[in-house]
Amino acid sequence: MALGRGYADQDCSLARALEVVGERWTLLVLRDCFYGVRRFGDFHAHLGIPRAVLADRLKALAAVGVVERRPRTTGVEVDYVLTERGLDLWPIVFSLAQWGERWLAPEGSRRLFSHAVCGTDIGSGGACPACGTVPPPADLLIRQGPGADATLRDDRVSTALRSGPHRLLTDLFPAPAHTAPSGP
Amino acid sequence: MALGRGYADQDCSLARALEVVGERWTLLVLRDCFYGVRRFGDFHAHLGIPRAVLADRLKALAAVGVVERRPRTTGVEVDYVLTERGLDLWPIVFSLAQWGERWLAPEGSRRLFSHAVCGTDIGSGGACPACGTVPPPADLLIRQGPGADATLRDDRVSTALRSGPHRLLTDLFPAPAHTAPSGP
DNA sequence: CGGTGGAGTTCAGTCATTGAACCACATAGT
DNA sequence: ACTATGTGGTTCAATGACTGAACTCCACCG
């Protein structure tokens, strides 16, 4: 919500935060960033967001330093990646998703997170029950839960997330290595 | 954001949660609920939200069971209070406010929270450094921080919050007791 | 009976979002 | 060189949401 005229006359950090991440689609774009989505076309296909709105949101997020717009060395391609500010939004994305799982997912969890370093599923507070710490997003693996509905979307992001556990923040579609695994 | 047509084709708990709390103004209304605001007129005066939108939001929040609409026994007055579902939104409200404090409040914290049972200021993760636990909102006191700007608003909610520490979730304007403190 | 305060509703104007179409640039193929 | 394709956008009319002011309804007060 960049909101009509914004929340300018609120003396409140929550209102300030909402001016940055409170608009329609913004938090879903950021969720995709945590999942490892980086390309304009992937956000577009995965979210079904109108191109104009996506362009606006990415521009606004880059302007406040939550994501960085990073043109690739070759071609017209651009990567959008989270900055330090953006990474710090993880508790917000996570707590919203957890609330949705707890109260709005009667069919069971759609997505499950586990601690990459010990393999334990993390608890509802975001902490790893085995380690007793709250792992940063880079240390989490995401995988499908029993409540996931495979019939809703079939863009390449959904397919990649369905195909198996994925480590947050790592590129979902890394460029193929110059030296292929089976040799040059 | 009830959002155009909603996020219906997202297989994601975050999207579901945003359909409930993602619309403009909704999280600010909920923040006020945690602060102890309960009356239509107080939300209106404190937030500067249009009456029609406030009525819509409260109706929607009541419909999904996040707040309860509770007519007072006397008069036309109505109280809006958080349900169990609503109380469970505290991590979201808190983490958004903390992110705003960390990244968007160069003048210093606007609001500070302390653990009511031990008096310690709580940390940025929401945990009490002394007790090692994450206190529920009912165990927190809120008070002004150095970054607060007293010139922005002067409705009775702002005045009450400025006047001293206040325990979250307790009514900011309780009905005067039938037997006054100094006797009947 | 008139006045006041709380809790809304109604409504015209404004602003944001949507979806489809269009554009620009770079590479790949022929 | 010419065309096709992929990527990352911009433009624009139509639709929907939000805003602000005015109005309503009801309960109590004097």
Coordinates of C-alpha atoms (C1' of nucleotides) in Angstrom, one line a residue:
Chain A
M1 CA 0.0 0.0 0.0
A2 CA 1.7 3.1 -1.0
L3 CA -1.6 4.1 0.1
G4 CA -3.5 7.0 -1.2
R5 CA -1.2 9.6 0.2
G6 CA 0.8 7.2 2.4
Y7 CA 0.9 7.1 6.1
A8 CA 2.8 10.3 6.4
D9 CA 1.2 11.7 9.6
Q10 CA 1.7 8.5 11.6
D11 CA 4.5 8.7 14.1
C12 CA 5.0 5.0 14.0
S13 CA 7.6 2.7 12.7
L14 CA 5.0 0.2 11.7
A15 CA 3.4 2.7 9.4
R16 CA 6.9 3.6 7.9
A17 CA 7.5 -0.1 7.3
L18 CA 4.1 -0.5 5.6
E19 CA 5.0 2.4 3.2
V20 CA 7.8 0.2 2.0
V21 CA 6.4 -3.3 2.1
G22 CA 2.7 -2.8 2.6
E23 CA 1.5 -2.3 -0.9
R24 CA -0.4 -5.0 -2.8
W25 CA 2.0 -7.7 -4.2
T26 CA 5.1 -6.3 -2.5
L27 CA 5.4 -9.0 0.2
L28 CA 4.7 -11.7 -2.4
V29 CA 7.5 -10.4 -4.5
L30 CA 9.8 -10.4 -1.5
R31 CA 8.7 -14.0 -0.6
D32 CA 9.8 -15.0 -4.1
C33 CA 13.1 -13.3 -3.6
F34 CA 13.7 -15.4 -0.5
Y35 CA 12.7 -18.5 -2.5
G36 CA 15.5 -17.7 -5.0
V37 CA 13.5 -16.0 -7.8
R38 CA 15.6 -13.3 -9.4
R39 CA 14.2 -12.5 -12.9
F40 CA 11.4 -10.2 -13.9
G41 CA 9.8 -12.8 -16.0
D42 CA 9.8 -15.4 -13.2
F43 CA 8.1 -13.0 -10.8
H44 CA 5.6 -12.3 -13.5
A45 CA 4.8 -15.9 -14.3
H46 CA 4.9 -17.2 -10.7
L47 CA 2.7 -14.5 -9.2
G48 CA 0.4 -13.6 -12.1
I49 CA 1.1 -10.0 -11.2
P50 CA 0.5 -7.4 -14.0
R51 CA 3.8 -6.3 -15.6
A52 CA 3.2 -2.6 -14.9
V53 CA 2.7 -3.3 -11.2
L54 CA 5.7 -5.6 -11.0
A55 CA 7.9 -3.0 -12.6
D56 CA 6.6 -0.3 -10.2
R57 CA 7.2 -2.5 -7.1
L58 CA 10.7 -3.6 -8.1
K59 CA 11.6 0.0 -8.8
A60 CA 10.2 1.1 -5.4
L61 CA 12.0 -1.7 -3.6
A62 CA 15.2 -0.9 -5.3
A63 CA 14.8 2.8 -4.5
V64 CA 14.6 2.1 -0.8
G65 CA 17.4 -0.4 -0.9
V66 CA 15.5 -3.5 -0.1
V67 CA 16.4 -5.2 -3.4
E68 CA 19.3 -4.5 -5.8
R69 CA 18.8 -4.3 -9.5
R70 CA 21.7 -6.1 -11.0
P71 CA 22.1 -6.2 -14.9
R72 CA 23.8 -9.3 -16.1
T73 CA 27.0 -9.0 -17.9
T74 CA 25.4 -10.3 -21.1
G75 CA 22.1 -9.7 -22.8
V76 CA 19.1 -7.6 -21.5
E77 CA 18.7 -9.9 -18.4
V78 CA 18.5 -8.4 -15.0
D79 CA 18.7 -10.0 -11.5
Y80 CA 16.8 -8.6 -8.5
V81 CA 18.5 -9.7 -5.3
L82 CA 17.8 -8.9 -1.7
T83 CA 20.1 -6.5 0.1
E84 CA 21.0 -6.6 3.8
R85 CA 17.8 -4.5 4.5
G86 CA 15.8 -6.9 2.4
L87 CA 17.2 -10.0 4.1
D88 CA 16.2 -8.5 7.4
L89 CA 12.6 -8.7 6.3
W90 CA 12.6 -12.5 6.8
P91 CA 10.9 -12.5 10.2
I92 CA 8.0 -10.6 8.7
V93 CA 7.6 -12.9 5.7
F94 CA 8.0 -15.9 7.9
S95 CA 5.6 -14.8 10.6
L96 CA 2.9 -13.9 8.1
A97 CA 3.3 -17.3 6.4
Q98 CA 3.2 -19.1 9.7
W99 CA 0.1 -17.3 10.8
G100 CA -1.5 -18.2 7.5
E101 CA -0.5 -21.9 8.0
R102 CA -1.8 -22.0 11.6
W103 CA -5.2 -20.3 11.0
L104 CA -6.0 -20.5 7.3
A105 CA -4.6 -23.9 6.1
P106 CA -7.1 -26.6 7.1
E107 CA -5.6 -29.0 4.6
G108 CA -2.2 -28.9 6.3
S109 CA 1.0 -27.1 5.7
R110 CA 1.8 -26.0 2.2
R111 CA 5.5 -25.4 2.8
L112 CA 7.9 -26.7 5.4
F113 CA 11.2 -25.3 6.4
S114 CA 14.1 -27.2 7.8
H115 CA 17.5 -26.2 9.2
A116 CA 20.1 -27.0 6.6
V117 CA 22.9 -27.5 9.0
C118 CA 21.1 -30.1 11.2
G119 CA 18.2 -31.3 9.1
T120 CA 15.6 -30.5 11.8
D121 CA 12.2 -29.0 10.9
I122 CA 12.0 -25.5 12.4
G123 CA 9.3 -24.6 14.9
S124 CA 6.5 -22.1 14.6
G125 CA 8.6 -19.4 16.2
G126 CA 11.3 -19.7 13.5
A127 CA 13.7 -21.4 15.9
C128 CA 15.4 -24.7 15.3
P129 CA 14.3 -27.1 18.1
A130 CA 17.6 -29.0 17.9
C131 CA 20.0 -26.1 17.9
G132 CA 18.0 -23.7 19.9
T133 CA 18.8 -20.8 17.6
V134 CA 16.8 -18.9 15.0
P135 CA 18.5 -19.7 11.7
P136 CA 18.9 -16.9 9.1
P137 CA 17.0 -17.6 5.9
A138 CA 20.2 -18.6 4.1
D139 CA 20.4 -21.7 6.4
L140 CA 16.9 -22.9 5.6
L141 CA 15.6 -25.5 3.2
I142 CA 12.1 -25.2 1.8
R143 CA 10.0 -28.2 0.6
Q144 CA 6.4 -29.0 -0.2
G145 CA 4.0 -29.8 2.6
P146 CA 0.9 -32.1 2.6
G147 CA -1.4 -29.1 2.0
A148 CA 0.3 -28.0 -1.2
D149 CA -1.9 -27.9 -4.3
A150 CA 0.0 -28.9 -7.4
T151 CA -2.9 -28.0 -9.7
L152 CA -2.9 -24.3 -9.2
R153 CA 0.2 -23.1 -11.0
D154 CA 2.7 -24.6 -13.5
D155 CA 5.2 -21.9 -14.2
R156 CA 8.8 -22.9 -14.0
V157 CA 9.2 -21.5 -10.4
S158 CA 6.4 -23.6 -9.1
T159 CA 7.8 -26.6 -10.9
A160 CA 11.3 -26.0 -9.5
L161 CA 9.9 -25.6 -5.9
R162 CA 7.9 -28.8 -6.3
S163 CA 10.9 -30.8 -7.6
G164 CA 12.5 -31.1 -4.2
P165 CA 14.0 -29.2 -1.3
H166 CA 15.6 -25.9 -2.2
R167 CA 17.9 -23.7 -0.1
L168 CA 16.5 -20.2 0.4
L169 CA 18.2 -17.3 -1.3
T170 CA 20.1 -19.5 -3.8
D171 CA 19.2 -18.9 -7.4
L172 CA 16.4 -21.2 -8.5
F173 CA 17.8 -21.1 -12.1
P174 CA 21.6 -20.7 -12.0
A175 CA 23.4 -20.2 -15.3
P176 CA 24.8 -23.5 -16.6
A177 CA 28.4 -23.8 -15.7
H178 CA 30.9 -23.2 -18.6
T179 CA 32.6 -26.5 -17.8
A180 CA 29.7 -29.0 -17.7
P181 CA 29.7 -31.7 -14.9
S182 CA 30.5 -34.4 -17.5
G183 CA 33.5 -32.5 -18.9
P184 CA 34.1 -29.9 -21.7
Chain B
M1 CA -5.2 -5.8 0.5
A2 CA -8.3 -7.6 -0.5
L3 CA -6.6 -6.8 -3.7
G4 CA -8.4 -6.4 -6.9
R5 CA -9.5 -10.0 -7.0
G6 CA -7.5 -11.2 -4.1
Y7 CA -4.6 -13.7 -4.3
A8 CA -6.9 -16.6 -5.0
D9 CA -4.6 -18.5 -7.3
Q10 CA -1.7 -18.4 -5.0
D11 CA -1.0 -21.7 -3.3
C12 CA 0.7 -19.9 -0.4
S13 CA -0.1 -19.2 3.2
L14 CA 1.5 -15.9 3.0
A15 CA -1.0 -14.9 0.3
R16 CA -3.9 -16.2 2.4
A17 CA -2.6 -14.2 5.4
L18 CA -2.3 -11.1 3.2
E19 CA -6.0 -11.4 2.2
V20 CA -6.9 -11.0 5.8
V21 CA -4.4 -8.4 7.1
G22 CA -2.8 -7.1 3.9
E23 CA -5.2 -4.3 3.0
R24 CA -4.4 -0.7 3.5
W25 CA -4.9 0.4 7.1
T26 CA -5.6 -3.1 8.5
L27 CA -2.3 -3.7 10.2
L28 CA -2.5 -0.2 11.7
V29 CA -5.9 -0.9 13.1
L30 CA -4.5 -4.2 14.6
R31 CA -1.6 -2.3 16.1
D32 CA -4.0 0.0 17.8
C33 CA -5.9 -3.1 19.1
F34 CA -2.7 -4.3 20.7
Y35 CA -2.2 -0.8 22.2
G36 CA -5.5 -1.1 23.9
V37 CA -7.7 1.0 21.5
R38 CA -11.2 -0.5 21.4
R39 CA -13.6 2.1 20.1
F40 CA -14.6 3.1 16.6
G41 CA -14.1 6.8 17.3
D42 CA -10.6 6.2 18.8
F43 CA -9.4 4.2 15.8
H44 CA -10.8 7.0 13.6
A45 CA -9.2 9.8 15.5
H46 CA -5.9 8.1 16.1
L47 CA -5.3 6.9 12.6
G48 CA -7.0 9.5 10.5
I49 CA -8.6 6.7 8.5
P50 CA -11.8 7.4 6.6
R51 CA -14.9 6.2 8.5
A52 CA -16.1 4.1 5.6
V53 CA -12.8 2.3 5.3
L54 CA -12.6 1.7 9.1
A55 CA -16.1 0.3 9.1
D56 CA -15.1 -2.0 6.2
R57 CA -11.9 -3.2 7.9
L58 CA -13.5 -3.9 11.2
K59 CA -16.3 -5.8 9.6
A60 CA -13.8 -7.9 7.6
L61 CA -11.6 -8.6 10.6
A62 CA -14.7 -9.6 12.6
A63 CA -15.9 -11.8 9.8
V64 CA -12.6 -13.8 9.8
G65 CA -12.5 -13.9 13.6
V66 CA -9.5 -11.7 14.2
V67 CA -11.4 -9.2 16.3
E68 CA -14.7 -9.5 18.1
R69 CA -17.4 -6.8 17.9
R70 CA -18.7 -6.5 21.4
P71 CA -21.6 -4.1 22.0
R72 CA -21.5 -2.5 25.4
T73 CA -24.4 -3.2 27.7
T74 CA -25.4 0.4 27.6
G75 CA -25.7 3.0 24.8
V76 CA -24.6 2.6 21.2
E77 CA -21.0 2.0 22.1
V78 CA -19.1 -1.0 20.7
D79 CA -15.8 -2.5 21.7
Y80 CA -13.5 -4.2 19.2
V81 CA -11.2 -6.6 20.9
L82 CA -8.7 -9.1 19.6
T83 CA -9.6 -12.8 19.6
E84 CA -7.1 -15.7 20.0
R85 CA -6.5 -15.5 16.2
G86 CA -5.9 -11.8 16.5
L87 CA -3.5 -12.1 19.4
D88 CA -1.5 -14.5 17.4
L89 CA -0.8 -11.7 14.9
W90 CA 1.6 -10.1 17.4
P91 CA 4.8 -11.4 15.9
I92 CA 3.8 -9.9 12.6
V93 CA 3.0 -6.5 14.1
F94 CA 6.1 -6.5 16.2
S95 CA 8.5 -7.7 13.5
L96 CA 7.2 -5.0 11.1
A97 CA 7.6 -2.3 13.7
Q98 CA 11.1 -3.5 14.6
W99 CA 12.2 -3.5 11.0
G100 CA 10.8 0.0 10.6
E101 CA 12.8 1.0 13.8
R102 CA 16.0 -0.5 12.5
W103 CA 16.0 0.8 9.0
L104 CA 13.6 3.8 8.8
A105 CA 14.0 5.6 12.1
P106 CA 17.2 7.6 12.0
E107 CA 16.0 9.8 14.9
G108 CA 16.0 6.8 17.3
S109 CA 13.2 4.5 18.5
R110 CA 9.7 5.9 18.6
R111 CA 8.4 3.2 20.9
L112 CA 10.1 0.9 23.4
F113 CA 8.8 -2.3 24.9
S114 CA 9.7 -3.8 28.2
H115 CA 8.8 -7.1 29.9
A116 CA 6.2 -6.3 32.6
V117 CA 7.2 -9.1 34.9
C118 CA 10.9 -8.3 35.1
G119 CA 11.2 -4.7 33.8
T120 CA 13.8 -5.5 31.2
D121 CA 13.6 -3.9 27.7
I122 CA 13.0 -6.6 25.2
G123 CA 15.4 -7.3 22.4
S124 CA 15.0 -6.9 18.7
G125 CA 13.9 -10.6 18.2
G126 CA 11.1 -10.0 20.7
A127 CA 12.7 -12.0 23.5
C128 CA 13.4 -10.8 27.0
P129 CA 17.2 -10.8 27.5
A130 CA 16.8 -11.5 31.2
C131 CA 14.2 -14.2 31.1
G132 CA 15.3 -15.8 27.8
T133 CA 11.6 -16.2 26.7
V134 CA 9.5 -14.4 24.1
P135 CA 6.8 -12.7 26.2
P136 CA 3.2 -12.6 24.9
P137 CA 1.9 -9.1 24.2
A138 CA -0.1 -9.1 27.4
D139 CA 3.2 -9.1 29.3
L140 CA 4.6 -6.1 27.6
L141 CA 4.7 -2.4 28.5
I142 CA 5.0 0.2 25.8
R143 CA 6.4 3.6 26.3
Q144 CA 7.7 6.6 24.2
G145 CA 11.2 6.4 22.8
P146 CA 13.6 9.3 22.0
G147 CA 12.5 9.3 18.4
A148 CA 8.9 9.9 19.1
D149 CA 7.4 13.1 17.6
A150 CA 4.8 14.7 19.9
T151 CA 3.8 17.3 17.4
L152 CA 2.2 15.0 14.9
R153 CA -1.0 14.0 16.6
D154 CA -3.0 15.0 19.6
D155 CA -6.0 12.8 19.7
R156 CA -6.8 11.2 23.1
V157 CA -5.0 7.9 22.1
S158 CA -1.8 9.6 21.3
T159 CA -2.1 11.6 24.6
A160 CA -2.7 8.5 26.6
L161 CA 0.2 6.7 25.1
R162 CA 2.5 9.7 25.7
S163 CA 1.4 10.0 29.3
G164 CA 3.4 7.0 30.5
P165 CA 4.0 3.3 30.1
H166 CA 0.9 1.3 29.2
R167 CA 0.4 -2.4 29.3
L168 CA -0.5 -3.8 25.9
L169 CA -4.1 -5.1 25.4
T170 CA -5.4 -3.4 28.5
D171 CA -8.2 -0.8 27.7
L172 CA -6.7 2.6 27.2
F173 CA -9.9 4.2 28.4
P174 CA -11.5 1.9 31.0
A175 CA -15.0 2.9 32.2
P176 CA -14.7 4.7 35.5
A177 CA -15.2 2.4 38.4
H178 CA -18.6 2.7 40.2
T179 CA -16.7 3.1 43.5
A180 CA -14.1 5.8 42.8
P181 CA -10.6 5.3 44.3
S182 CA -11.2 8.2 46.7
G183 CA -14.5 6.7 47.9
P184 CA -18.1 7.0 46.8
Chain C
dC1 C1' -38.6 18.2 23.2
dG2 C1' -34.1 19.8 21.6
dG3 C1' -29.2 18.8 21.8
dT4 C1' -25.2 15.9 21.9
dG5 C1' -22.1 12.0 21.1
dG6 C1' -21.1 7.4 19.2
dA7 C1' -21.3 4.5 15.3
dG8 C1' -21.9 4.0 11.4
dT9 C1' -23.8 4.7 5.8
dT10 C1' -24.0 7.2 1.3
dC11 C1' -22.0 9.2 -2.5
dA12 C1' -19.4 11.8 -5.9
dG13 C1' -14.6 12.6 -7.0
dT14 C1' -9.9 10.8 -7.1
dC15 C1' -6.4 7.6 -7.2
dA16 C1' -4.5 2.8 -7.9
dT17 C1' -4.7 -1.6 -10.2
dT18 C1' -5.6 -4.5 -14.2
dG19 C1' -4.9 -6.6 -18.7
dA20 C1' -3.9 -6.1 -23.2
dA21 C1' -1.2 -4.1 -26.5
dC22 C1' 2.9 -2.1 -27.7
dC23 C1' 8.1 -1.0 -27.7
dA24 C1' 13.4 -1.6 -27.3
dC25 C1' 17.3 -4.2 -27.2
dA26 C1' 20.2 -8.4 -27.7
dT27 C1' 21.2 -12.7 -29.3
dA28 C1' 20.4 -16.9 -32.6
dG29 C1' 19.2 -18.7 -36.9
dT30 C1' 19.3 -18.6 -42.1
Chain D
dA1 C1' 21.4 -8.5 -43.8
dC2 C1' 16.8 -10.1 -42.3
dT3 C1' 13.9 -12.3 -39.4
dA4 C1' 12.5 -14.6 -35.2
dT5 C1' 12.6 -15.0 -30.3
dG6 C1' 13.4 -13.9 -25.4
dT7 C1' 13.6 -10.5 -21.9
dG8 C1' 12.4 -6.4 -19.7
dG9 C1' 9.9 -3.2 -19.7
dT10 C1' 6.1 1.2 -21.0
dT11 C1' 1.4 3.0 -22.4
dC12 C1' -3.3 3.3 -22.0
dA13 C1' -8.4 2.7 -21.4
dA14 C1' -11.4 0.4 -18.1
dT15 C1' -12.3 -1.1 -13.7
dG16 C1' -12.1 -1.1 -8.9
dA17 C1' -10.7 0.9 -4.3
dC18 C1' -10.0 4.8 -1.3
dT19 C1' -11.0 9.5 0.3
dG20 C1' -13.6 13.2 2.5
dA21 C1' -17.6 15.4 3.4
dA22 C1' -22.3 15.1 4.4
dC23 C1' -25.9 12.6 6.2
dT24 C1' -28.5 9.0 9.2
dC25 C1' -29.8 6.5 13.3
dC26 C1' -30.1 5.6 18.0
dA27 C1' -29.5 6.3 23.1
dC28 C1' -29.1 9.2 26.5
dC29 C1' -29.1 14.1 28.9
dG30 C1' -31.3 18.2 30.5

